[in-house]
Every structure is written in structure tokens, then in C-alpha cells.
mmCIF file of C-alpha atoms in Angstrom:
data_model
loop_
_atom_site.group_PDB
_atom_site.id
_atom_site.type_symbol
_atom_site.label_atom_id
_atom_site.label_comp_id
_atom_site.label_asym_id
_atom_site.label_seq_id
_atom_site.Cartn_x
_atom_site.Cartn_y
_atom_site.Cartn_z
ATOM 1 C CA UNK A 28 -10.897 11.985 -3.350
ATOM 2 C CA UNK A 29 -11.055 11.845 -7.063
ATOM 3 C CA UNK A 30 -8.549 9.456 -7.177
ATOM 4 C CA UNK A 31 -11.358 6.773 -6.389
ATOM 5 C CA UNK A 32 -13.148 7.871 -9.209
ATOM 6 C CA UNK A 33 -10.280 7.390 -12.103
ATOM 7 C CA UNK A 34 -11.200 3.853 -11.792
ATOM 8 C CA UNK A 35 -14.565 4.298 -13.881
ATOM 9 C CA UNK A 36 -12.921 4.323 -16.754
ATOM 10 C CA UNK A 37 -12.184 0.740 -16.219
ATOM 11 C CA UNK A 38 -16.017 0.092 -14.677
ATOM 12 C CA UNK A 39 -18.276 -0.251 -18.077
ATOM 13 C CA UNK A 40 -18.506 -3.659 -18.156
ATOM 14 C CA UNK A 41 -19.056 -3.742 -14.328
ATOM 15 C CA UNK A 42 -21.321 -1.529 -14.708
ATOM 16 C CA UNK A 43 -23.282 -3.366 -17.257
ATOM 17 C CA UNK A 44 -22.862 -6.543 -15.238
ATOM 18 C CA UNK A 45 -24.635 -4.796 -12.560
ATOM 19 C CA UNK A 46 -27.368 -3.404 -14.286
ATOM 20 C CA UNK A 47 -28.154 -6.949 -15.945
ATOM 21 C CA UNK A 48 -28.548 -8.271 -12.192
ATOM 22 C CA UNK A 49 -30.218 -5.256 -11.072
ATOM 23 C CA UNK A 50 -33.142 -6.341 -13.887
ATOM 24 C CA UNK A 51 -32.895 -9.452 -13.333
ATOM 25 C CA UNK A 52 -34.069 -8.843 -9.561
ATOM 26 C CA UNK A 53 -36.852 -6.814 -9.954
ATOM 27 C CA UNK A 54 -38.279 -8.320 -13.231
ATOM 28 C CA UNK A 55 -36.877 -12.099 -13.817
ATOM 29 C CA UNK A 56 -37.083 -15.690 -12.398
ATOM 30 C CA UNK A 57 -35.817 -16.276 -8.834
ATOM 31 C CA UNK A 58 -32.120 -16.523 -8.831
ATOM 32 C CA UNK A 59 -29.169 -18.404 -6.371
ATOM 33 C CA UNK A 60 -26.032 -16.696 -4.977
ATOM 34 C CA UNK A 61 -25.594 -13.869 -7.685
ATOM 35 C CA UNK A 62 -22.296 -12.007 -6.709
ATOM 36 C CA UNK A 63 -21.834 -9.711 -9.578
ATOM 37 C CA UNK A 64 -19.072 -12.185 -11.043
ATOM 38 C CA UNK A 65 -15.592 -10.870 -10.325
ATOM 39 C CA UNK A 66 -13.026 -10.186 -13.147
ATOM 40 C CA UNK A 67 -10.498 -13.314 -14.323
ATOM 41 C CA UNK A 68 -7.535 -14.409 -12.185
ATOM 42 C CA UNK A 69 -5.296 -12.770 -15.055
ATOM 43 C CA UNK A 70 -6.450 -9.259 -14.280
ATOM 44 C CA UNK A 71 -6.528 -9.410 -11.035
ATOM 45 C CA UNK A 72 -3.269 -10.572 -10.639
ATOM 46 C CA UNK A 73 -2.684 -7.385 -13.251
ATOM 47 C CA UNK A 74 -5.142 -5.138 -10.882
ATOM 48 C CA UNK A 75 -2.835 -6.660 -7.415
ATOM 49 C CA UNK A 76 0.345 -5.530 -8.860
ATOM 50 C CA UNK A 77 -0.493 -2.330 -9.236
ATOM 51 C CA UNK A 78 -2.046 -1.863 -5.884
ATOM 52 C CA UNK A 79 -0.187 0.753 -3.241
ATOM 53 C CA UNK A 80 1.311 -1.682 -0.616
ATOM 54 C CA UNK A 81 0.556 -0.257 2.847
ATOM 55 C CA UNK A 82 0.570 -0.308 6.512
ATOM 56 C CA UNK A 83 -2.609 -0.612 7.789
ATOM 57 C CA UNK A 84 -3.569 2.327 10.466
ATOM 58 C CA UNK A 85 -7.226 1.756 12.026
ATOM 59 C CA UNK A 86 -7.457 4.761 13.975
ATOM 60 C CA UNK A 87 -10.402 6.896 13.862
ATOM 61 C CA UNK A 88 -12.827 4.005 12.491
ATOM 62 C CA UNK A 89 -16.104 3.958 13.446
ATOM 63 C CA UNK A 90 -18.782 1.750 11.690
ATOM 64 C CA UNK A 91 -21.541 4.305 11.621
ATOM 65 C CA UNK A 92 -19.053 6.761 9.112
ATOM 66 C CA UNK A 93 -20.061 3.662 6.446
ATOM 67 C CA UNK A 94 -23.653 4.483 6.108
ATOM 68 C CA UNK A 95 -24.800 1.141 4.933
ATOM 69 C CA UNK A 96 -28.427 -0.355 4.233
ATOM 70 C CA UNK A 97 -29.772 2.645 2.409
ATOM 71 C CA UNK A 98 -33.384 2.330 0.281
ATOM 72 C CA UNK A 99 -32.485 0.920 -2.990
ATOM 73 C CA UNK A 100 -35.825 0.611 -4.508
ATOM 74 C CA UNK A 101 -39.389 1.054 -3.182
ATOM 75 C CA UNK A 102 -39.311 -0.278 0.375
ATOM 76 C CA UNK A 103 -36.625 -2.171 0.038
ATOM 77 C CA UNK A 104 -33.279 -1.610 1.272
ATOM 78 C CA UNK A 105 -29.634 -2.954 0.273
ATOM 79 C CA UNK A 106 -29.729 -6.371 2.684
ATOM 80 C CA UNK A 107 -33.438 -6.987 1.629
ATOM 81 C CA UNK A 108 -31.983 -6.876 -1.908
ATOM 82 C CA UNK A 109 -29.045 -8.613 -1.620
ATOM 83 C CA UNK A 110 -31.434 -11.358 0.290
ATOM 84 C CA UNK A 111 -33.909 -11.523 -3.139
ATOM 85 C CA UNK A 112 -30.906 -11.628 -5.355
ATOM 86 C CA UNK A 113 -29.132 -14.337 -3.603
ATOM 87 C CA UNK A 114 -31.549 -16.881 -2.472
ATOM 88 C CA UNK A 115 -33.571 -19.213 -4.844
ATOM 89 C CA UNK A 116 -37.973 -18.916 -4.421
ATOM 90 C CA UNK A 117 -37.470 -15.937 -1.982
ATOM 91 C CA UNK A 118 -40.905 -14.234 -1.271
ATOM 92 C CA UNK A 119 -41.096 -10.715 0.309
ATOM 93 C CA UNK A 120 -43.966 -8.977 2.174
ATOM 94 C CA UNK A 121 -45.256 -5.318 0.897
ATOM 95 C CA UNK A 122 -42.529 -3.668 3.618
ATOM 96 C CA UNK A 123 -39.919 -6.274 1.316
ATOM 97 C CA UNK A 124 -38.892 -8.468 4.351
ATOM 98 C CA UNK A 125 -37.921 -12.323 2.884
ATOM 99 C CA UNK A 126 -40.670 -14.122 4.646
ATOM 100 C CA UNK A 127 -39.810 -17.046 2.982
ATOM 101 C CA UNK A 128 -36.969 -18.970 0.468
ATOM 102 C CA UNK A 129 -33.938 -20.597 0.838
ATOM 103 C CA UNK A 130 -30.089 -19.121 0.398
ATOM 104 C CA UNK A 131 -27.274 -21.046 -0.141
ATOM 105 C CA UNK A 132 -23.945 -19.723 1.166
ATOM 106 C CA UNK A 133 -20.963 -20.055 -0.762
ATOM 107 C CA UNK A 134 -18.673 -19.237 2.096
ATOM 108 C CA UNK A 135 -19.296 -22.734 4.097
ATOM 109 C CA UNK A 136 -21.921 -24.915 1.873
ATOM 110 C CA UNK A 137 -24.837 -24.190 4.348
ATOM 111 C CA UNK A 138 -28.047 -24.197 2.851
ATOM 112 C CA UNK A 139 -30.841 -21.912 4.573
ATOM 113 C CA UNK A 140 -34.649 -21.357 4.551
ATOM 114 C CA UNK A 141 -34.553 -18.362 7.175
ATOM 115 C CA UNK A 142 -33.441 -14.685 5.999
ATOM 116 C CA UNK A 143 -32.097 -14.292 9.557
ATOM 117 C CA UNK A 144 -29.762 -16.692 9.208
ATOM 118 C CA UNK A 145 -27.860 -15.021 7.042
ATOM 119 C CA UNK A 146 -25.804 -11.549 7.505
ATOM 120 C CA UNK A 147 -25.157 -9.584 4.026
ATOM 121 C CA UNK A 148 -20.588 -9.427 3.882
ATOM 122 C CA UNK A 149 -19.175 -6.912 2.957
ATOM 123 C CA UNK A 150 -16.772 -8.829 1.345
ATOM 124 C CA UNK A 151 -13.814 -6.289 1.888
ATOM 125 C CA UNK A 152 -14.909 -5.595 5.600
ATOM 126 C CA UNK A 153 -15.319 -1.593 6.044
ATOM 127 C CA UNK A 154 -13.244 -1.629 8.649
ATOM 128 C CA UNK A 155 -10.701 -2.836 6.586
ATOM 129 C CA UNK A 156 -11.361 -0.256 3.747
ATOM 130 C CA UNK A 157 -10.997 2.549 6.176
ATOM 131 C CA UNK A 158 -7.160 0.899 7.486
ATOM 132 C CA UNK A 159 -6.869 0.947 3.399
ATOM 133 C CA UNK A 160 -7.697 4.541 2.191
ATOM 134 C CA UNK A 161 -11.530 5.230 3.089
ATOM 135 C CA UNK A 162 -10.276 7.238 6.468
ATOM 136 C CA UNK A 163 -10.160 9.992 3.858
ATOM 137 C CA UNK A 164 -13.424 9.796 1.753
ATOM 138 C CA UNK A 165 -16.267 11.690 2.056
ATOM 139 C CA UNK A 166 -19.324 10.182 4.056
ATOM 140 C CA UNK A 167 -21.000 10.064 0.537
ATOM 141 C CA UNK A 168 -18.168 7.771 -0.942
ATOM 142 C CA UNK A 169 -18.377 5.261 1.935
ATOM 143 C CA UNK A 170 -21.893 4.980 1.587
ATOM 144 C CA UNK A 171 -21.428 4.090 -2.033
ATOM 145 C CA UNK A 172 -19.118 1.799 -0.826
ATOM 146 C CA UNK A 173 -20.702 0.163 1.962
ATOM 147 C CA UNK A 174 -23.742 0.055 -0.770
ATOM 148 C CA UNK A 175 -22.111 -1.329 -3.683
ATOM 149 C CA UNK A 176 -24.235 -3.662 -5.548
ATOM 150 C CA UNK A 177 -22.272 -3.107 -9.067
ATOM 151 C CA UNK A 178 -19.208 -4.284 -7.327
ATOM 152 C CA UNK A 179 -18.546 -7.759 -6.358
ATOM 153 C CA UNK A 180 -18.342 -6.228 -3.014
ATOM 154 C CA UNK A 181 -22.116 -7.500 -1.306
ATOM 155 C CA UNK A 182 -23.281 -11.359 -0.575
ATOM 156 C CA UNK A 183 -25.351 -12.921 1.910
ATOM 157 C CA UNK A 184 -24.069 -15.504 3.861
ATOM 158 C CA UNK A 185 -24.189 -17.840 7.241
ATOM 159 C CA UNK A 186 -24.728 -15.080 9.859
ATOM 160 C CA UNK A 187 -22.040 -16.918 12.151
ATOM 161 C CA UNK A 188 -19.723 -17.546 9.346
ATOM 162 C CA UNK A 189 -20.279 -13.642 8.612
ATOM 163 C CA UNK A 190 -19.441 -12.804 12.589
ATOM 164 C CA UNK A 191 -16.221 -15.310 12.431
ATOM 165 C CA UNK A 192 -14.718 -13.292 9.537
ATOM 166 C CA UNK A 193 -15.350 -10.076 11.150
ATOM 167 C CA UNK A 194 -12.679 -7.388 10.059
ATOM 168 C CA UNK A 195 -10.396 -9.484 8.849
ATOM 169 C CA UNK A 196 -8.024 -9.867 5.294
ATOM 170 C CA UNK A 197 -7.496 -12.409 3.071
ATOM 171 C CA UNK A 198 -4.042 -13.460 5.224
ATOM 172 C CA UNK A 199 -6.059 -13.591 8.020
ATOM 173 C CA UNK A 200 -9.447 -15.446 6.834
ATOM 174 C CA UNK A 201 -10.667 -17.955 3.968
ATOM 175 C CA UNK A 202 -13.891 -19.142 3.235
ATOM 176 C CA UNK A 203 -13.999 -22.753 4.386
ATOM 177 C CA UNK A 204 -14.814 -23.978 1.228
ATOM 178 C CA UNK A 205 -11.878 -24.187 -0.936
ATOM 179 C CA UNK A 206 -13.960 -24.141 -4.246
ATOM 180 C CA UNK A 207 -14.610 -20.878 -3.244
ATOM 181 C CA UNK A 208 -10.998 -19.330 -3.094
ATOM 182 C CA UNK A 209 -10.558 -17.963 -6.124
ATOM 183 C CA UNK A 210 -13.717 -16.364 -6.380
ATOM 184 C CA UNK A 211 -13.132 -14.797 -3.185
ATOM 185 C CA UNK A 212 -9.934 -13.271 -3.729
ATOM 186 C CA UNK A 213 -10.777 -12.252 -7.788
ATOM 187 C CA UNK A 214 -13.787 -10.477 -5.809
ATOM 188 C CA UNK A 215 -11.395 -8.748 -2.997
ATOM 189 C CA UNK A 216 -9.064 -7.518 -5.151
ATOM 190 C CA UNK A 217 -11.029 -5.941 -7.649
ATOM 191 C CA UNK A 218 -13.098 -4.047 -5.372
ATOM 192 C CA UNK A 219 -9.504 -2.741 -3.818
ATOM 193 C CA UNK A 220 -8.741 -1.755 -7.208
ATOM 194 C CA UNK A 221 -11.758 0.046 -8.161
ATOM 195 C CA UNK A 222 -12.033 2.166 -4.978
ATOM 196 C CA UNK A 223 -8.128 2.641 -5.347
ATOM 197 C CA UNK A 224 -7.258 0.656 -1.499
ATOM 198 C CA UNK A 225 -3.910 0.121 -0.822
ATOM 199 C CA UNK A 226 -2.994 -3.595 1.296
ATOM 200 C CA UNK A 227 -0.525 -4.895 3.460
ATOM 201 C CA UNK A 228 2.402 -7.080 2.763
ATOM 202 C CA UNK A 229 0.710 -10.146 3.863
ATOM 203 C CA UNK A 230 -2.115 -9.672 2.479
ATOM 204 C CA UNK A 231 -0.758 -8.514 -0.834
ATOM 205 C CA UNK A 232 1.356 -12.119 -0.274
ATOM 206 C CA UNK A 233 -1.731 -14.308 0.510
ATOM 207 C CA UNK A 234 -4.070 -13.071 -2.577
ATOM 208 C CA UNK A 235 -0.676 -13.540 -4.124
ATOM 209 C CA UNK A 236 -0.379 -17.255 -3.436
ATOM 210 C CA UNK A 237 -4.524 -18.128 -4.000
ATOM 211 C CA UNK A 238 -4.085 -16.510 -7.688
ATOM 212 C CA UNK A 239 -1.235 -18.385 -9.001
ATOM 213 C CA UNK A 240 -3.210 -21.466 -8.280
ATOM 214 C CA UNK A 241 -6.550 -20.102 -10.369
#
């Protein structure tokens, strides 16, 4: 699956991004919703039209072939540090649990002072990476993918709000807030990009649509 990798050459300032947030969680002041910031509506709309347009075939997909919530650093695992770099005051126990803080999510305008009210998104579902292209990565590769912190691919939102989204694409499910729109379809379609995902006509028609308007 190399061809997932020939996006790299396109990551540096991704990458950068992500390192920047990555020291800014273990070593700066708390911080509030910090999605790695997704690239302009220009490129994506550059980054969508060059995207393989697909039918979507689900078969074979299993959640456990996305090995997801691996140790990132210490005790601490990717939803405990998606949790720290997301919510504002967050304080974690030695085993890195959020005992306390408060998270705002972007999805829906809720506001939250309880880590298990909020589920980490995968913001393109991995169900919906493996209808896309994933069905033939390596276990490795989905891990990175269902790991991604570089990306604008991880962000912790209303658990329900999380659970109402479920599986489903851009054509299918918005955030309800409408401020959020373009962020959330920049995000989608540059993580498609990067890991090389093809989409569906409607989808490809709905992303489409939000980024004329951004």
C-alpha cells in the first residue's frame, strides 16, 4: 500500500503542525478544542478534485482490524490525549485518566465538565475508511490511521452526538452547528487525501456544495 504513503511529500507542514500541538500538550498552558487545523477551503477543493470517485463496498469490516487507543506517551493513551488536548483546565491522575476539566464540543455547542461525556470521533469514521480503500492496508496502516493525531482526523466530542453520527459521510451527517461546516469538511477531505480514500458521488457532491460557500 505505498500508494498511502506518496502523500508525505505533501505532509511537512502537517507534520510540523502536529508536532507544535504535540508540545504544546505535554509542556504548555491548558488548551480548548485543538483539532490540528485543517488546510484552506482552496486546497481542499484542489485535494477533492483529485480524489478517486467510488462505490462504497463495506464488506469484510470489522472495527477491531482499526487498532485504535494505542499508548502514546507514558500511561497515557490516544483518547486520554485527545481529552488533555481538547478541554480547557483538564487534570489527569498518575494512570492519565481526566479526573477533572471542562471540553467544549464544536460539533453541537455543548459545554462539559465530565471526560465521559465525551467520545473521541474519528472524524472520517473507520468504517467509512475501510468502504474507501483501508479494506486493503496493512493492520499497521489502520492503526496509524485510527491513531492519527498529526491529521485533523481525532476530536473529542458529545458522546451522544458522537453515537448519532456513527458511520456516516458528509451527505449523510453535519455537525449541528453550522459555524462548524467548513471546518468539518476542510478536515474530512484532507484526511481522504492524505491516506489516498476514494468517495462516493454524493458525498464527493455534498463536500462539494459546503466548500463553495467557505
Amino acid at each position: 500500500m505505498s500508494r498511502i504513503y506518496a502523500r508525505r511529500r505533501l505532509s511537512l507542514a502537517a507534520a510540523l503542525t502536529g508536532l507544535i500541538a504535540m508540545v504544546g500538550l505535554f509542556n504548555g498552558p491548558a488548551a480548548s478544542a485543538a483539532l490540528p487545523t485543517p488546510v484552506s477551503a482552496a486546497t481542499a477543493r484542489t485535494y477533492l478534485a483529485s480524489l478517486t470517485v467510488a462505490t462504497e463496498d463495506r464488506t469484510g469490516y470489522n472495527r477491531d482490524l482499526f487498532p485504535h487507543w494505542i499508548t502514546i506517551s507514558g500511561t497515557c493513551n490516544t483518547r486520554e490525549t485527545v481529552l488533555k488536548r481538547d478541554g480547557t483546565n483538564v487534570v489527569t491522575s498518575s494512570a492519565c485518566a481526566a479526573t477533572s476539566g471542562s471540553w467544549y464540543s464544536v460539533y453541537d455547542g455543548a459545554t462539559w465538565t465530565a471526560a465521559s461525556d465525551l467520545d473521541i470521533d474519528h472524524l472520517v469514521p473507520l468504517a467509512e475508511a475501510w468502504d474507501s480503500g483501508a479494506d486493503g492496508w496493512t493492520t499497521s496502516q489502520r492503526q496509524g490511521f485510527a491513531n492519527d493525531l498529526t491529521r485533523p482526523q481525532l476530536i473529542a466530542v458529545t458522546d451522544n452526538v458522537n453515537q448519532s453520527k456513527s458511520d456516516q459521510d458528509p451527505a449523510e451527517w453535519m455537525p449541528s452547528r453550522t459555524a462548524y461546516a467548513c471546518t468539518y469538511v476542510r478536515a474530512w477531505v484532507q484526511v481522504k487525501y492524505y491516506y489516498d480514500l476514494s468517495v462516493d458521488s454524493a458525498e464527493k457532491s455534498k463536500l462539494s456544495s459546503v466548500l463553495s460557500g467557505c
